Amino acid sequence: MSERSNKRGFASRPGDAESWIKASDAPPRRVDEGAAFTARLTIDVTPALRGRIKVAAFHRGVTVADMLRELLAREFPADTGERS
């Protein structure tokens, strides 16, 4: 009854505390200044469109999120002073 299970839990820490602490020092994936301030965008799409988006991203060798970020940045560039 006093014996602990060898099975690791879902959120168990690694044995070496130093490597666990230093793991958070990994550099951020994106380096542009806008990446520091992100928000989740949720949209409803049909399953067929979702499939086409995933296939297109796979063929381009990028993630769906990265592909859509690029598309949105291209369609909605930073304010250039023009108003429609």
XYZ file of N, CA, C and O in Angstrom:
336
model
N 0.805 -1.185 0.000
C 0.000 0.000 0.000
C 0.854 1.255 0.000
O 0.462 2.254 -0.556
N 2.029 1.220 0.621
C 2.897 2.396 0.647
C 3.788 2.474 -0.587
O 4.513 3.431 -0.771
N 3.739 1.465 -1.460
C 4.575 1.428 -2.654
C 3.971 2.299 -3.747
O 2.778 2.264 -3.994
N 4.798 3.130 -4.394
C 4.330 4.015 -5.464
C 4.356 3.296 -6.797
O 5.214 2.470 -7.049
N 3.453 3.671 -7.654
C 3.386 3.089 -8.990
C 4.502 3.661 -9.858
O 4.862 4.833 -9.737
N 5.080 2.844 -10.739
C 6.110 3.305 -11.661
C 5.514 4.035 -12.858
O 6.233 4.633 -13.646
N 4.211 3.975 -13.016
C 3.546 4.610 -14.138
C 3.605 6.134 -13.968
O 3.226 6.680 -12.943
N 4.088 6.828 -15.019
C 4.185 8.290 -14.957
C 2.824 8.902 -15.210
O 2.089 8.472 -16.074
N 2.513 9.946 -14.499
C 1.245 10.635 -14.675
C 1.267 11.568 -15.869
O 2.313 11.840 -16.458
N 0.133 12.086 -16.236
C -0.005 12.962 -17.395
C 0.887 14.197 -17.268
O 1.552 14.590 -18.204
N 0.907 14.821 -16.127
C 1.662 16.061 -15.955
C 2.874 15.881 -15.047
O 3.305 16.809 -14.391
N 3.435 14.708 -15.033
C 4.568 14.484 -14.151
C 5.808 15.208 -14.661
O 5.986 15.399 -15.858
N 6.641 15.641 -13.746
C 7.866 16.365 -14.083
C 8.985 15.382 -14.412
O 9.029 14.288 -13.885
N 9.919 15.807 -15.267
C 11.059 14.934 -15.541
C 11.931 14.797 -14.298
O 11.884 15.632 -13.397
N 12.743 13.775 -14.266
C 13.588 13.525 -13.110
C 14.622 14.603 -12.857
O 14.926 14.923 -11.716
N 15.164 15.219 -13.910
C 16.196 16.236 -13.771
C 15.548 17.624 -13.727
O 15.073 18.138 -14.742
N 15.522 18.239 -12.561
C 14.852 19.537 -12.396
C 15.486 20.632 -13.245
O 14.792 21.493 -13.783
N 16.794 20.621 -13.427
C 17.466 21.660 -14.218
C 17.001 21.647 -15.671
O 16.729 22.684 -16.252
N 16.904 20.465 -16.274
C 16.453 20.399 -17.661
C 14.997 20.818 -17.773
O 14.579 21.409 -18.762
N 14.209 20.550 -16.743
C 12.799 20.936 -16.747
C 12.671 22.457 -16.693
O 11.887 23.058 -17.418
N 13.481 23.105 -15.871
C 13.438 24.558 -15.734
C 13.945 25.229 -16.999
O 13.355 26.188 -17.497
N 15.024 24.720 -17.570
C 15.622 25.331 -18.760
C 14.809 25.071 -20.022
O 14.995 25.737 -21.023
N 13.884 24.126 -19.994
C 13.082 23.811 -21.178
C 12.266 25.010 -21.628
O 11.988 25.175 -22.800
N 11.878 25.890 -20.714
C 11.084 27.054 -21.085
C 11.934 28.137 -21.751
O 11.405 29.126 -22.231
N 13.246 27.962 -21.806
C 14.127 28.944 -22.431
C 14.202 28.791 -23.946
O 14.971 29.488 -24.594
N 13.416 27.895 -24.517
C 13.447 27.679 -25.962
C 13.008 28.957 -26.673
O 12.085 29.630 -26.231
N 13.673 29.324 -27.772
C 13.314 30.550 -28.466
C 11.923 30.432 -29.085
O 11.499 29.340 -29.465
N 11.184 31.537 -29.184
C 9.861 31.480 -29.786
C 9.954 31.116 -31.261
O 10.939 31.428 -31.923
N 8.923 30.433 -31.762
C 8.918 29.977 -33.145
C 8.854 31.156 -34.111
O 9.517 31.170 -35.116
N 8.025 32.130 -33.824
C 7.885 33.299 -34.686
C 8.593 34.471 -34.018
O 8.502 34.659 -32.836
N 9.285 35.274 -34.801
C 10.077 36.343 -34.231
C 9.524 37.733 -34.536
O 10.016 38.692 -33.982
N 8.506 37.827 -35.382
C 8.008 39.162 -35.698
C 7.285 39.760 -34.499
O 6.811 39.065 -33.622
N 7.216 41.078 -34.450
C 6.683 41.758 -33.273
C 5.213 41.469 -33.047
O 4.735 41.495 -31.927
N 4.444 41.186 -34.095
C 3.029 40.899 -33.950
C 2.753 39.554 -33.307
O 1.658 39.305 -32.818
N 3.726 38.661 -33.315
C 3.514 37.329 -32.760
C 3.363 37.354 -31.240
O 2.814 36.428 -30.667
N 3.829 38.409 -30.607
C 3.731 38.485 -29.150
C 2.280 38.669 -28.707
O 1.915 38.277 -27.612
N 1.449 39.246 -29.555
C 0.058 39.505 -29.216
C -0.825 38.713 -30.170
O -1.061 39.116 -31.296
N -1.299 37.562 -29.733
C -2.102 36.713 -30.594
C -3.494 36.538 -30.005
O -3.706 36.723 -28.807
N -4.429 36.182 -30.856
C -5.787 35.876 -30.428
C -6.302 34.731 -31.288
O -5.926 34.594 -32.448
N -7.137 33.915 -30.706
C -7.706 32.795 -31.435
C -8.884 33.294 -32.253
O -9.707 34.068 -31.788
N -8.972 32.853 -33.502
C -10.051 33.211 -34.408
C -10.802 31.935 -34.755
O -10.208 30.974 -35.248
N -12.087 31.922 -34.487
C -12.892 30.738 -34.755
C -13.885 31.054 -35.857
O -14.607 32.039 -35.774
N -13.910 30.202 -36.890
C -14.865 30.376 -37.972
C -15.544 29.037 -38.247
O -14.991 27.976 -37.944
N -16.733 29.095 -38.815
C -17.446 27.878 -39.192
C -17.245 27.642 -40.680
O -17.487 28.538 -41.487
N -16.767 26.472 -41.031
C -16.609 26.079 -42.433
C -17.209 24.686 -42.603
O -17.319 23.926 -41.648
N -17.572 24.367 -43.827
C -18.117 23.044 -44.094
C -17.003 22.005 -43.981
O -15.819 22.333 -44.151
N -17.356 20.776 -43.712
C -16.323 19.731 -43.668
C -15.551 19.627 -44.983
O -14.349 19.368 -44.980
N -16.230 19.850 -46.112
C -15.552 19.763 -47.409
C -14.495 20.864 -47.548
O -13.380 20.611 -47.998
N -14.848 22.089 -47.142
C -13.883 23.189 -47.220
C -12.724 22.948 -46.267
O -11.562 23.174 -46.616
N -13.020 22.472 -45.085
C -11.960 22.165 -44.124
C -10.984 21.155 -44.710
O -9.766 21.294 -44.593
N -11.514 20.144 -45.375
C -10.664 19.141 -46.012
C -9.791 19.745 -47.097
O -8.598 19.438 -47.196
N -10.374 20.629 -47.929
C -9.598 21.258 -49.002
C -8.488 22.135 -48.427
O -7.372 22.171 -48.964
N -8.791 22.832 -47.346
C -7.778 23.684 -46.709
C -6.630 22.836 -46.176
O -5.453 23.154 -46.374
N -6.954 21.731 -45.509
C -5.920 20.852 -44.954
C -5.054 20.241 -46.052
O -3.834 20.157 -45.911
N -5.686 19.825 -47.149
C -4.929 19.236 -48.255
C -4.014 20.283 -48.882
O -2.844 20.009 -49.179
N -4.524 21.506 -49.072
C -3.705 22.574 -49.654
C -2.493 22.863 -48.770
O -1.374 23.023 -49.260
N -2.702 22.936 -47.459
C -1.591 23.188 -46.536
C -0.576 22.055 -46.605
O 0.636 22.299 -46.635
N -1.049 20.821 -46.650
C -0.154 19.663 -46.730
C 0.692 19.725 -48.004
O 1.907 19.515 -47.958
N 0.044 20.040 -49.141
C 0.783 20.127 -50.410
C 1.824 21.235 -50.390
O 2.863 21.132 -51.041
N 1.558 22.294 -49.644
C 2.504 23.413 -49.546
C 3.568 23.172 -48.486
O 4.513 23.952 -48.352
N 3.390 22.139 -47.694
C 4.380 21.816 -46.669
C 4.343 22.748 -45.471
O 5.365 22.963 -44.819
N 3.169 23.299 -45.174
C 3.016 24.196 -44.028
C 1.831 23.732 -43.197
O 1.040 22.901 -43.632
N 1.710 24.301 -42.018
C 0.539 23.998 -41.204
C -0.631 24.833 -41.684
O -0.452 25.876 -42.329
N -1.832 24.391 -41.371
C -3.031 25.141 -41.736
C -2.987 26.527 -41.090
O -3.272 27.535 -41.740
N -2.588 26.587 -39.834
C -2.540 27.869 -39.134
C -1.573 28.841 -39.813
O -1.911 30.012 -40.024
N -0.375 28.366 -40.166
C 0.595 29.245 -40.823
C 0.093 29.698 -42.195
O 0.253 30.860 -42.571
N -0.536 28.786 -42.933
C -1.049 29.140 -44.251
C -2.153 30.189 -44.131
O -2.170 31.176 -44.876
N -3.058 30.020 -43.175
C -4.142 30.987 -43.014
C -3.645 32.319 -42.469
O -4.153 33.372 -42.843
N -2.636 32.293 -41.590
C -2.050 33.565 -41.114
C -1.472 34.359 -42.281
O -1.656 35.570 -42.371
N -0.764 33.667 -43.173
C -0.167 34.329 -44.334
C -1.260 34.901 -45.242
O -1.158 36.022 -45.723
N -2.309 34.110 -45.469
C -3.415 34.560 -46.307
C -4.084 35.797 -45.715
O -4.333 36.781 -46.420
N -4.354 35.780 -44.423
C -4.997 36.927 -43.774
C -4.090 38.152 -43.780
O -4.558 39.278 -43.992
N -2.803 37.955 -43.568
C -1.867 39.082 -43.600
C -1.801 39.686 -45.002
O -1.690 40.910 -45.157
N -1.882 38.847 -46.029
C -1.842 39.332 -47.408
C -3.140 40.073 -47.759
O -3.124 41.113 -48.396
N -4.272 39.550 -47.327
C -5.568 40.160 -47.643
C -5.854 41.399 -46.809
O -6.583 42.274 -47.240
N -5.301 41.454 -45.620
C -5.545 42.579 -44.709
C -4.190 43.126 -44.223
O -3.811 42.934 -43.064
N -3.479 43.832 -45.115
C -2.154 44.351 -44.740
C -2.269 45.435 -43.661
O -3.350 45.968 -43.415
N -1.137 45.727 -43.067
C -1.081 46.794 -42.057
C -1.594 48.080 -42.685
O -1.485 48.303 -43.887
N -2.173 48.943 -41.892
C -2.768 50.191 -42.370
C -1.784 50.998 -43.211
O -0.699 51.356 -42.748
N -2.153 51.253 -44.468
C -1.280 52.019 -45.358
C -1.791 53.436 -45.561
O -1.292 54.159 -46.401
N -2.803 53.815 -44.801
C -3.327 55.166 -44.914
C -4.512 55.280 -45.840
O -5.206 56.280 -45.855
N -4.768 54.264 -46.651
C -5.908 54.293 -47.574
C -7.174 53.859 -46.870
O -7.186 52.935 -46.103
N -8.247 54.557 -47.141
C -9.568 54.206 -46.614
C -10.498 53.964 -47.780
O -10.509 54.724 -48.740
N -11.307 52.914 -47.722
C -12.251 52.679 -48.808
C -13.624 53.148 -48.448
O -14.028 53.203 -47.373
